[in-house]
Coordinates of C-alpha atoms in Angstrom, one line a residue:
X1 CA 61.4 109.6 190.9
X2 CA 61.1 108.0 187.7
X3 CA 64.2 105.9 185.6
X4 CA 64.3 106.8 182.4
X5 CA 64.3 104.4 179.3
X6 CA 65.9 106.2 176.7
X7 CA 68.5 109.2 175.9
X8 CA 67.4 111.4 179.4
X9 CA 66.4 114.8 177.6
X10 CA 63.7 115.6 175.2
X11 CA 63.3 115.0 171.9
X12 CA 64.8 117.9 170.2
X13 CA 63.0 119.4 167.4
X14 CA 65.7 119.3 164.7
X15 CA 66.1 114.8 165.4
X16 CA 66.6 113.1 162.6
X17 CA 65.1 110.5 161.1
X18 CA 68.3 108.9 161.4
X19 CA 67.7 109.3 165.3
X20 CA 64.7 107.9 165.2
X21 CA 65.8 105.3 163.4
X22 CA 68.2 104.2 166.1
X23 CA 65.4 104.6 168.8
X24 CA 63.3 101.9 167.2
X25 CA 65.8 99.6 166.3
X26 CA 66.3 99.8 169.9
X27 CA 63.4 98.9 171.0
X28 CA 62.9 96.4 168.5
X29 CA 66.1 94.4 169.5
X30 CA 65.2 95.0 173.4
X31 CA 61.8 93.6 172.7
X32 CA 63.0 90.9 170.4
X33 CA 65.3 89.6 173.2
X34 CA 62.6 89.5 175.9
X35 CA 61.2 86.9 174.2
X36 CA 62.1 83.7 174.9
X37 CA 58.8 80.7 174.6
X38 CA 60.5 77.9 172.6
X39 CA 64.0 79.0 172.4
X40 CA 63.5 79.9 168.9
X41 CA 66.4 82.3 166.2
X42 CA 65.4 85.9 165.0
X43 CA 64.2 84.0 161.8
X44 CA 62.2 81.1 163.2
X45 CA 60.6 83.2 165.4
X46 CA 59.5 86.2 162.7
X47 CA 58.6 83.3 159.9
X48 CA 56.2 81.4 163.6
X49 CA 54.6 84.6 163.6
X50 CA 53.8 85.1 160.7
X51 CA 52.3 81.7 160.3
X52 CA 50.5 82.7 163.5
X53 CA 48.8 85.9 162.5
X54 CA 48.4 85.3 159.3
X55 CA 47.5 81.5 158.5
X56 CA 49.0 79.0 156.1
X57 CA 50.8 79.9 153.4
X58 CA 53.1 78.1 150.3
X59 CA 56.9 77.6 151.0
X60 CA 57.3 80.1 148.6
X61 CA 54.9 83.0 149.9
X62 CA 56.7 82.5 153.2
X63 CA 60.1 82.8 151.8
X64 CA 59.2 85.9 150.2
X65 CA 57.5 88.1 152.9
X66 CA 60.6 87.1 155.1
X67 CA 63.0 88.0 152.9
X68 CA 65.0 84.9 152.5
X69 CA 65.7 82.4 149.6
X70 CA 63.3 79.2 149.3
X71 CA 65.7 76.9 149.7
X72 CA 66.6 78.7 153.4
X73 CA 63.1 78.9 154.0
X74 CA 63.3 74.9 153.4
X75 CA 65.7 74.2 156.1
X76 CA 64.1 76.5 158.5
X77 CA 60.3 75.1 158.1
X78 CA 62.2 71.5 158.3
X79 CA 63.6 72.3 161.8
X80 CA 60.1 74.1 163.1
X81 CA 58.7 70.9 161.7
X82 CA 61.2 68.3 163.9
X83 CA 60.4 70.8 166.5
X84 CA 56.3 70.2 166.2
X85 CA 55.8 73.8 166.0
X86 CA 54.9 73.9 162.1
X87 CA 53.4 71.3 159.2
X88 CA 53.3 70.9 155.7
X89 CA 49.5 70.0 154.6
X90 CA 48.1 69.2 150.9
X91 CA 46.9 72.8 149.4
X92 CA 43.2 72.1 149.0
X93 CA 42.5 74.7 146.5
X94 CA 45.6 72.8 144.1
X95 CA 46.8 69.8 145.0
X96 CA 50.4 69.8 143.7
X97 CA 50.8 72.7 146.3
X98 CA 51.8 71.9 149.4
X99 CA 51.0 74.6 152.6
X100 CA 52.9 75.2 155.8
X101 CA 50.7 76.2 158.6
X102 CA 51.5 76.3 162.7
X103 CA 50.5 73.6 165.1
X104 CA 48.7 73.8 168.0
X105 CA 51.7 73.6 170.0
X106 CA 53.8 76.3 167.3
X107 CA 50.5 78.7 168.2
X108 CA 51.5 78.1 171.8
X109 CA 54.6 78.9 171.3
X110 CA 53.6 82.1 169.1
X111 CA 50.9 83.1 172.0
X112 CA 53.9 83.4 174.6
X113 CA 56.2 85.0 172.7
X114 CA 54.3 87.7 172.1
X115 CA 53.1 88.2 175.8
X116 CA 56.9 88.3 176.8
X117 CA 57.0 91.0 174.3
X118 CA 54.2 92.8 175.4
X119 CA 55.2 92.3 178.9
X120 CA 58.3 93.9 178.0
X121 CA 57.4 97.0 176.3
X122 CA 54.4 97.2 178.9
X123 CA 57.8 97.9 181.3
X124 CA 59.6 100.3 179.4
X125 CA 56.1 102.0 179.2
X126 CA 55.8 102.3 183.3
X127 CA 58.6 103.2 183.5
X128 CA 58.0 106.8 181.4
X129 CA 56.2 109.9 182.4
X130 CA 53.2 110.8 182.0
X131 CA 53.4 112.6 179.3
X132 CA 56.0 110.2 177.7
X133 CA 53.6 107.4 177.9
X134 CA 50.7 109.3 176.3
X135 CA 53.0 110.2 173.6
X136 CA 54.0 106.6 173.0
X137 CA 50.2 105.3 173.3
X138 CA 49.5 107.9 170.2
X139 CA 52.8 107.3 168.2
X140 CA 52.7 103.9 168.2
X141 CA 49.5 103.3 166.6
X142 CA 49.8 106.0 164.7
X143 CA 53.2 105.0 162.8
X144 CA 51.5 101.4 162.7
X145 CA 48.8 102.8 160.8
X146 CA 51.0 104.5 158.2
X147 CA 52.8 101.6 157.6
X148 CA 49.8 99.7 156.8
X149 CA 48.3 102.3 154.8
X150 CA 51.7 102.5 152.7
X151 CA 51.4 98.4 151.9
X152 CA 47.7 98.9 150.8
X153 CA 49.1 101.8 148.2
X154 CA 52.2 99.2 147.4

């Protein structure tokens, strides 16, 4: 017999988006805490990803896809940087401009965090039914989809 994950009945047809809402957010959080490589805050972590999938970027640019001032941006790239995960380098294409881009050992760090995610939500996963799983496997990528269709039309 199988555990279940979640709220033990169906989805019913009438759930909200409210509900389903509260069903990613807890997934997200459970996820989020799984994840553990470098003993890194919410913020440190999100802004190390970033850098990670995406590549150097200006103080600024950083501040503003994580939703944070500059100047907390500042003190959080200064502690990554004591730390060795991140550094500031010389923008080559202008040279006042100054980039902050993951080190080897930051990418590291990145790279197990997100295998203790997936590791996580690869559980949760087993642990469904059949045709729970299957619904998860199409959802997922689905709603990843929309979102990124929806910041190409942004």
């Amino acid at each position: 017999m199988h555990k279940r994950v979640m709220d033990p009945g169906p989805v019913p047809p009438d759930a909200s988006a409210e509900d389903l809402m509260i069903a990613v957010e807890q997934l997200v959080r459970y996820v989020r805490r799984s994840a553990t490589a470098g003993g890194l805050s919410t913020a440190a972590s999100s802004a190390l990803g970033r850098l990670g999938r995406e590549g150097p970027q200006r103080l600024t640019e950083l501040a503003r896809a994580e939703n944070v001032s500059q100047p907390n941006m500042t003190q959080l790239v200064t502690r990554l940087e004591r730390a060795g995960l991140v550094r500031r380098t010389a923008d080559r294409t202008d040279g006042r401009g100054v980039l902050v881009e993951a080190t080897d050992t930051g990418l590291e760090v990145f790279r197990q965090r997100r295998a203790e995610r997936a590791r996580a939500l690869q559980q949760l996963v087993e642990e469904l039914s059949e045709p729970e799983r299957q619904a998860v496997m199409t959802a997922l990528p689905a709603l990843a989809r929309a979102v990124q269709d929806h910041r190409s039309r942004s």
